[in-house]
Short mmCIF file of C-alpha atoms in Angstrom, two decimals:
data_model
loop_
_atom_site.label_atom_id
_atom_site.label_comp_id
_atom_site.label_asym_id
_atom_site.label_seq_id
_atom_site.Cartn_x
_atom_site.Cartn_y
_atom_site.Cartn_z
CA MET A 1 17.01 8.17 -31.07
CA LYS A 2 17.39 7.61 -27.32
CA GLU A 3 19.29 4.72 -25.78
CA PHE A 4 18.99 3.21 -22.30
CA VAL A 5 20.52 0.24 -20.54
CA ILE A 6 18.10 -1.66 -18.29
CA ASN A 7 19.27 -1.83 -14.68
CA ASN A 8 18.29 -4.27 -11.94
CA LEU A 9 15.47 -2.02 -10.73
CA GLU A 10 13.94 -1.88 -14.20
CA SER A 11 14.23 -5.54 -15.19
CA GLY A 12 11.24 -7.87 -15.18
CA GLN A 13 8.71 -5.54 -16.81
CA SER A 14 7.33 -5.49 -20.34
CA VAL A 15 8.44 -3.13 -23.09
CA GLU A 16 5.02 -1.42 -22.99
CA LYS A 17 5.15 -0.82 -19.24
CA TYR A 18 8.73 0.45 -19.43
CA PHE A 19 7.85 2.86 -22.23
CA LYS A 20 4.80 4.24 -20.41
CA LYS A 21 6.86 4.92 -17.28
CA LEU A 22 9.67 6.44 -19.35
CA LEU A 23 7.21 8.96 -20.85
CA PRO A 24 4.65 9.53 -18.06
CA ASN A 25 3.12 12.58 -19.76
CA ALA A 26 2.62 11.02 -23.19
CA PRO A 27 -0.95 10.51 -24.44
CA LEU A 28 -1.93 6.87 -24.97
CA SER A 29 -2.38 7.52 -28.69
CA PHE A 30 1.32 8.42 -28.94
CA ILE A 31 2.37 5.40 -26.85
CA PHE A 32 0.32 2.98 -28.97
CA LYS A 33 1.57 4.51 -32.22
CA VAL A 34 5.21 4.01 -31.26
CA LEU A 35 4.55 0.45 -30.08
CA ARG A 36 2.50 -0.38 -33.17
CA LYS A 37 5.24 0.87 -35.50
CA LYS A 38 7.82 -1.04 -33.42
CA ASP A 39 9.96 2.08 -33.06
CA ILE A 40 11.60 0.45 -30.04
CA LYS A 41 14.49 -2.00 -30.39
CA ILE A 42 15.89 -4.29 -27.71
CA ASN A 43 19.51 -5.29 -28.26
CA GLY A 44 19.21 -4.15 -31.88
CA LYS A 45 16.01 -6.09 -32.68
CA LYS A 46 12.43 -4.94 -33.05
CA VAL A 47 10.21 -6.67 -30.52
CA GLU A 48 6.57 -7.01 -29.48
CA LYS A 49 5.23 -4.78 -26.69
CA ASP A 50 4.86 -7.69 -24.23
CA VAL A 51 8.52 -8.79 -24.35
CA ILE A 52 10.04 -8.81 -20.85
CA LEU A 53 13.16 -6.70 -20.27
CA ASN A 54 16.24 -8.00 -18.46
CA ALA A 55 19.08 -6.22 -16.72
CA GLY A 56 21.72 -5.24 -19.25
CA ASP A 57 19.36 -5.01 -22.23
CA LEU A 58 20.01 -2.09 -24.57
CA VAL A 59 16.81 -0.19 -25.38
CA GLN A 60 16.74 2.07 -28.43
CA ILE A 61 13.72 4.33 -28.91
CA TYR A 62 13.22 6.11 -32.23
CA ILE A 63 11.36 9.30 -31.35
CA ASP A 64 12.47 12.92 -31.75
CA ASP A 65 14.16 14.80 -28.93
CA LYS A 66 11.32 17.30 -28.47
CA ALA A 67 8.73 14.56 -27.94
CA PHE A 68 10.98 12.93 -25.41
CA GLU A 69 11.55 16.22 -23.61
CA ASP A 70 7.83 17.08 -23.54
CA TYR A 71 6.56 13.68 -22.49
CA GLY A 72 9.39 12.57 -20.23
CA LYS A 73 9.63 15.49 -17.83
CA THR A 74 10.94 14.49 -14.41
CA PRO A 75 8.45 14.99 -11.56
CA ASN A 76 9.40 17.70 -9.06
CA LEU A 77 10.84 15.43 -6.38
CA ILE A 78 12.79 16.64 -3.38
CA LYS A 79 15.18 14.76 -1.11
CA SER A 80 13.70 14.14 2.33
CA ASN A 81 14.12 11.66 5.17
CA THR A 82 10.68 12.35 6.66
CA ILE A 83 9.82 8.65 6.84
CA LYS A 84 13.08 7.56 8.48
CA PRO A 85 11.51 7.36 11.98
CA TRP A 86 8.76 5.17 10.53
CA ILE A 87 11.11 2.47 9.20
CA ILE A 88 10.81 -0.95 10.81
CA TYR A 89 13.04 -2.83 8.37
CA GLU A 90 14.91 -2.09 5.15
CA ASP A 91 17.23 -3.93 2.80
CA GLU A 92 18.05 -3.72 -0.91
CA ASN A 93 14.68 -5.21 -1.88
CA ILE A 94 12.03 -4.15 0.59
CA LEU A 95 11.09 -1.30 2.90
CA ILE A 96 8.70 -1.91 5.81
CA ILE A 97 7.30 1.12 7.61
CA ASP A 98 4.90 2.04 10.40
CA LYS A 99 2.59 4.60 8.76
CA PRO A 100 1.25 7.24 11.15
CA ARG A 101 -2.48 7.88 11.32
CA GLY A 102 -3.59 10.74 9.10
CA ILE A 103 -1.15 10.11 6.25
CA PRO A 104 -2.85 8.78 3.09
CA SER A 105 -1.31 5.88 1.20
CA GLN A 106 -1.50 7.74 -2.10
CA SER A 107 -0.73 11.38 -2.83
CA ASP A 108 -3.02 14.03 -4.28
CA LEU A 109 -0.42 16.52 -5.47
CA LYS A 110 -3.05 18.76 -7.08
CA LYS A 111 -4.33 19.38 -3.56
CA GLY A 112 -0.82 19.56 -2.13
CA ILE A 113 -1.24 16.30 -0.20
CA LYS A 114 1.74 13.98 0.04
CA GLY A 115 1.01 10.33 0.67
CA VAL A 116 3.23 7.40 1.56
CA ASP A 117 3.98 6.75 -2.12
CA ARG A 118 5.55 10.20 -2.56
CA LEU A 119 7.29 10.30 0.82
CA VAL A 120 8.91 6.93 0.10
CA LEU A 121 10.34 8.24 -3.16
CA GLU A 122 11.67 11.34 -1.41
CA TYR A 123 13.38 9.13 1.18
CA LEU A 124 14.91 6.80 -1.44
CA TYR A 125 16.08 9.87 -3.37
CA PHE A 126 17.59 11.20 -0.12
CA THR A 127 19.51 7.94 0.42
CA ASN A 128 20.65 7.90 -3.24
CA PHE A 129 18.90 4.57 -3.86
CA TYR A 130 16.57 6.17 -6.40
CA ASN A 131 17.14 9.07 -8.77
CA PRO A 132 14.15 10.33 -10.79
CA ASP A 133 16.49 11.81 -13.41
CA ILE A 134 18.07 8.41 -14.10
CA ASP A 135 15.65 5.70 -12.96
CA LYS A 136 12.76 6.78 -15.16
CA ALA A 137 11.44 3.36 -16.13
CA PHE A 138 10.89 1.87 -12.68
CA THR A 139 9.56 3.64 -9.62
CA PRO A 140 9.68 1.97 -6.17
CA SER A 141 6.09 1.56 -5.03
CA ILE A 142 3.85 0.66 -2.12
CA ALA A 143 2.57 -2.91 -2.41
CA HIS A 144 -0.80 -2.26 -0.73
CA ARG A 145 -2.75 0.53 0.94
CA LEU A 146 -3.99 1.48 4.37
CA ASP A 147 -6.86 3.84 5.08
CA GLN A 148 -5.67 7.37 5.81
CA PHE A 149 -6.78 7.16 9.44
CA THR A 150 -5.50 3.62 10.01
CA SER A 151 -1.92 3.50 11.25
CA GLY A 152 0.50 0.63 10.99
CA ILE A 153 2.64 -1.60 8.82
CA MET A 154 3.03 -1.03 5.10
CA LEU A 155 5.23 -2.86 2.57
CA ILE A 156 7.17 -1.12 -0.21
CA GLY A 157 8.91 -2.86 -3.11
CA LYS A 158 12.23 -1.29 -4.06
CA ASN A 159 12.53 -3.23 -7.33
CA ILE A 160 10.17 -4.81 -9.83
CA GLU A 161 10.89 -8.40 -8.77
CA THR A 162 10.05 -7.62 -5.15
CA LEU A 163 6.81 -5.92 -6.15
CA HIS A 164 5.82 -8.98 -8.16
CA GLU A 165 6.58 -11.27 -5.21
CA LEU A 166 4.68 -9.04 -2.76
CA ALA A 167 1.68 -8.98 -5.09
CA LYS A 168 1.62 -12.79 -5.10
CA LEU A 169 1.99 -12.97 -1.32
CA ILE A 170 -0.79 -10.45 -0.70
CA LYS A 171 -3.10 -12.35 -3.05
CA ASP A 172 -2.32 -15.66 -1.32
CA LYS A 173 -3.37 -15.02 2.27
CA ASP A 174 -1.74 -18.24 3.54
CA ASN A 175 1.77 -17.00 2.84
CA LEU A 176 1.39 -13.47 4.15
CA LYS A 177 -0.60 -12.95 7.34
CA LYS A 178 -1.78 -9.45 8.29
CA TYR A 179 -3.03 -8.69 11.79
CA TYR A 180 -4.73 -5.62 13.23
CA LEU A 181 -5.56 -4.37 16.71
CA THR A 182 -8.88 -2.63 17.09
CA LEU A 183 -11.01 -1.35 19.93
CA VAL A 184 -14.71 -1.97 19.29
CA ALA A 185 -17.88 -0.88 21.02
CA GLY A 186 -19.58 -3.32 23.38
CA HIS A 187 -18.58 -6.68 24.85
CA ILE A 188 -17.36 -9.65 22.81
CA LYS A 189 -16.88 -12.77 24.93
CA SER A 190 -15.00 -14.98 22.47
CA GLY A 191 -13.39 -14.98 19.05
CA GLY A 192 -15.07 -15.80 15.79
CA THR A 193 -15.12 -15.50 12.01
CA ILE A 194 -17.19 -13.08 9.93
CA ASP A 195 -17.98 -14.40 6.46
CA ALA A 196 -19.97 -11.63 4.82
CA PRO A 197 -19.51 -10.64 1.14
CA ILE A 198 -18.88 -6.95 0.49
CA VAL A 199 -19.91 -4.69 -2.38
CA LYS A 200 -18.49 -1.21 -3.00
CA ASN A 201 -20.53 1.87 -3.81
CA SER A 202 -18.05 4.18 -5.54
CA GLN A 203 -20.40 7.18 -5.53
CA GLN A 204 -20.71 7.08 -1.76
CA ASN A 205 -17.14 5.82 -1.26
CA MET A 206 -18.52 3.19 1.09
CA VAL A 207 -18.82 -0.58 1.15
CA PHE A 208 -21.77 -2.67 2.28
CA VAL A 209 -22.43 -6.29 3.15
CA ASP A 210 -24.35 -7.84 0.27
CA LYS A 211 -24.63 -11.63 0.31
CA GLU A 212 -25.93 -11.78 -3.27
CA LYS A 213 -23.77 -9.26 -5.16
CA GLY A 214 -20.77 -8.85 -2.86
CA LYS A 215 -17.25 -10.23 -3.22
CA GLU A 216 -15.98 -12.75 -0.69
CA ALA A 217 -14.79 -11.12 2.53
CA ILE A 218 -13.68 -13.12 5.58
CA THR A 219 -12.44 -11.66 8.85
CA LYS A 220 -11.19 -13.62 11.89
CA TYR A 221 -11.01 -12.04 15.32
CA LYS A 222 -10.02 -12.98 18.84
CA VAL A 223 -10.51 -11.19 22.13
CA ILE A 224 -7.42 -9.61 23.69
CA LYS A 225 -9.11 -7.79 26.56
CA GLU A 226 -12.57 -6.73 27.69
CA TYR A 227 -13.16 -3.28 29.17
CA LYS A 228 -16.23 -1.64 30.68
CA ASP A 229 -17.92 -0.65 27.40
CA THR A 230 -15.43 -1.84 24.79
CA THR A 231 -13.36 -4.85 23.69
CA LEU A 232 -9.83 -4.95 22.31
CA LEU A 233 -9.53 -7.43 19.42
CA GLU A 234 -6.82 -8.90 17.27
CA VAL A 235 -8.18 -9.17 13.74
CA GLU A 236 -6.79 -11.22 10.87
CA LEU A 237 -7.83 -10.53 7.29
CA LEU A 238 -8.45 -13.62 5.18
CA SER A 239 -9.41 -11.38 2.25
CA GLY A 240 -8.44 -7.82 1.48
CA ARG A 241 -11.48 -5.68 0.72
CA THR A 242 -11.82 -1.93 1.11
CA HIS A 243 -12.82 -0.97 4.68
CA GLN A 244 -13.32 -4.67 5.42
CA ILE A 245 -12.64 -4.63 9.16
CA ARG A 246 -14.70 -1.50 9.74
CA VAL A 247 -17.77 -2.70 7.83
CA HIS A 248 -17.56 -6.24 9.23
CA MET A 249 -17.35 -5.09 12.85
CA SER A 250 -20.30 -2.77 12.24
CA TYR A 251 -22.15 -5.69 10.65
CA ILE A 252 -21.94 -7.69 13.90
CA SER A 253 -22.99 -4.61 15.92
CA HIS A 254 -19.54 -3.97 17.39
CA PRO A 255 -18.24 -1.04 15.32
CA VAL A 256 -14.69 0.24 15.56
CA VAL A 257 -14.40 2.98 18.17
CA GLY A 258 -14.08 6.38 16.47
CA ASP A 259 -15.13 5.15 13.02
CA ASN A 260 -16.91 8.13 11.49
CA LYS A 261 -18.25 6.22 8.50
CA TYR A 262 -19.55 2.85 9.73
CA GLY A 263 -19.45 3.46 13.48
CA ASP A 264 -21.91 4.24 16.25
CA PHE A 265 -21.94 8.05 16.17
CA ILE A 266 -23.54 8.48 19.59
CA PHE A 267 -21.02 6.10 21.17
CA ASN A 268 -18.18 7.90 19.38
CA ASP A 269 -19.28 11.28 20.72
CA GLU A 270 -19.45 9.96 24.26
CA PHE A 271 -16.03 8.34 23.89
CA LYS A 272 -14.56 11.55 22.45
CA ASN A 273 -15.92 13.66 25.29
CA LYS A 274 -14.63 11.26 27.90
CA TYR A 275 -11.21 10.36 26.47
CA HIS A 276 -10.53 13.18 23.94
CA PHE A 277 -10.00 10.64 21.18
CA THR A 278 -11.39 11.67 17.81
CA ASN A 279 -10.02 9.00 15.46
CA GLN A 280 -10.73 5.38 14.63
CA PHE A 281 -8.92 2.87 16.86
CA LEU A 282 -7.47 0.57 14.22
CA ILE A 283 -3.80 -0.38 13.82
CA ALA A 284 -2.11 -2.75 11.34
CA TYR A 285 0.28 -4.01 13.98
CA LYS A 286 1.77 -7.29 12.77
CA ILE A 287 2.71 -9.06 9.56
CA THR A 288 4.11 -12.57 9.12
CA PHE A 289 5.84 -13.96 6.05
CA ASN A 290 5.22 -17.70 5.85
CA ASN A 291 6.30 -19.66 2.78
CA THR A 292 8.09 -16.95 0.79
CA SER A 293 10.15 -17.75 -2.30
CA GLY A 294 12.20 -16.05 -4.97
CA ILE A 295 13.80 -12.74 -4.15
CA LEU A 296 12.17 -12.62 -0.69
CA LYS A 297 12.87 -16.21 0.37
CA TYR A 298 15.12 -14.95 3.20
CA LEU A 299 12.02 -13.49 4.89
CA LYS A 300 10.43 -16.94 5.29
CA ASN A 301 8.85 -17.38 8.75
CA LYS A 302 9.78 -13.84 9.81
CA THR A 303 7.36 -11.63 11.72
CA PHE A 304 7.40 -7.84 12.00
CA GLU A 305 5.41 -6.27 14.81
CA ILE A 306 4.97 -2.75 16.15
CA SER A 307 4.00 -1.56 19.61
CA LEU A 308 1.09 0.76 20.23
CA ASN A 309 2.10 4.39 20.49
CA GLU A 310 1.56 6.38 23.67
CA GLU A 311 -1.77 7.82 22.54
CA TYR A 312 -3.31 4.36 22.10
CA LYS A 313 -1.67 3.08 25.29
CA ASN A 314 -3.09 5.99 27.29
CA ILE A 315 -6.57 5.31 25.94
CA LEU A 316 -6.36 1.68 27.07
CA ARG A 317 -4.99 2.70 30.48
CA ASN A 318 -7.79 5.22 30.99
CA ILE A 319 -10.62 2.92 30.05
#
């Protein structure tokens, strides 16, 4: 038998979710067998798998030591403060960072690629906020993703309650506003709204506008500045679909500069040769918390904004 006391980071999740995170290498058949036999007790009582755990609860799991050792091996995590220069804001609940372009949101450790999710854990391990040998049931996590070659603001929940609140805020676009800066090809004289449903093709890893089969996708934009052959826009997402800004701007014939998937390839080549810029010009630069509640109520009406880095500034100066 193994015993654990639920801490503040681990509270708020179900018995099933806790058990799966506690034994990340266990096959689902083993997980379901233990849950079905109710070989887990909370405060001395057998419970159903969907019971929610609270801080201070005593969890007793009746499995043999070898199974626990085999299925509960700690991931090989190092201590690192790599992301420290990226941090915009941090407290006991939330971490807000400015992700550099080129870093994926999620890791592919089989290929040796570390994403924001892994780098965040290494930082929290470095600061002694998180310890993978102790905090096995809850792992601090990113609340949303950015494309690998989109830079800008990302939100990380440091406890389960914060992650739940962030999930609600992200789903309800009125209470969490996300804004992007993007340079697009051609001239746009005034702002507007793009209401064009999007469907994803997983085989091609692309999305397309499809007014019959697509999911609702709405993008608002306003003109910040017109240049000779391009326009700088502020874009607000009213829905959060994969590649939404990129496919919507392409849909109205003003693709994001440098976009190698939905962009104007001839225009991109000319721009690259002239300004030596080989990436997409898209930055998640501002986020506003409106009517927050619960654990994040202190962030109500707060805005976090980043400045363009020197590379982007130089591009705008040169054009």
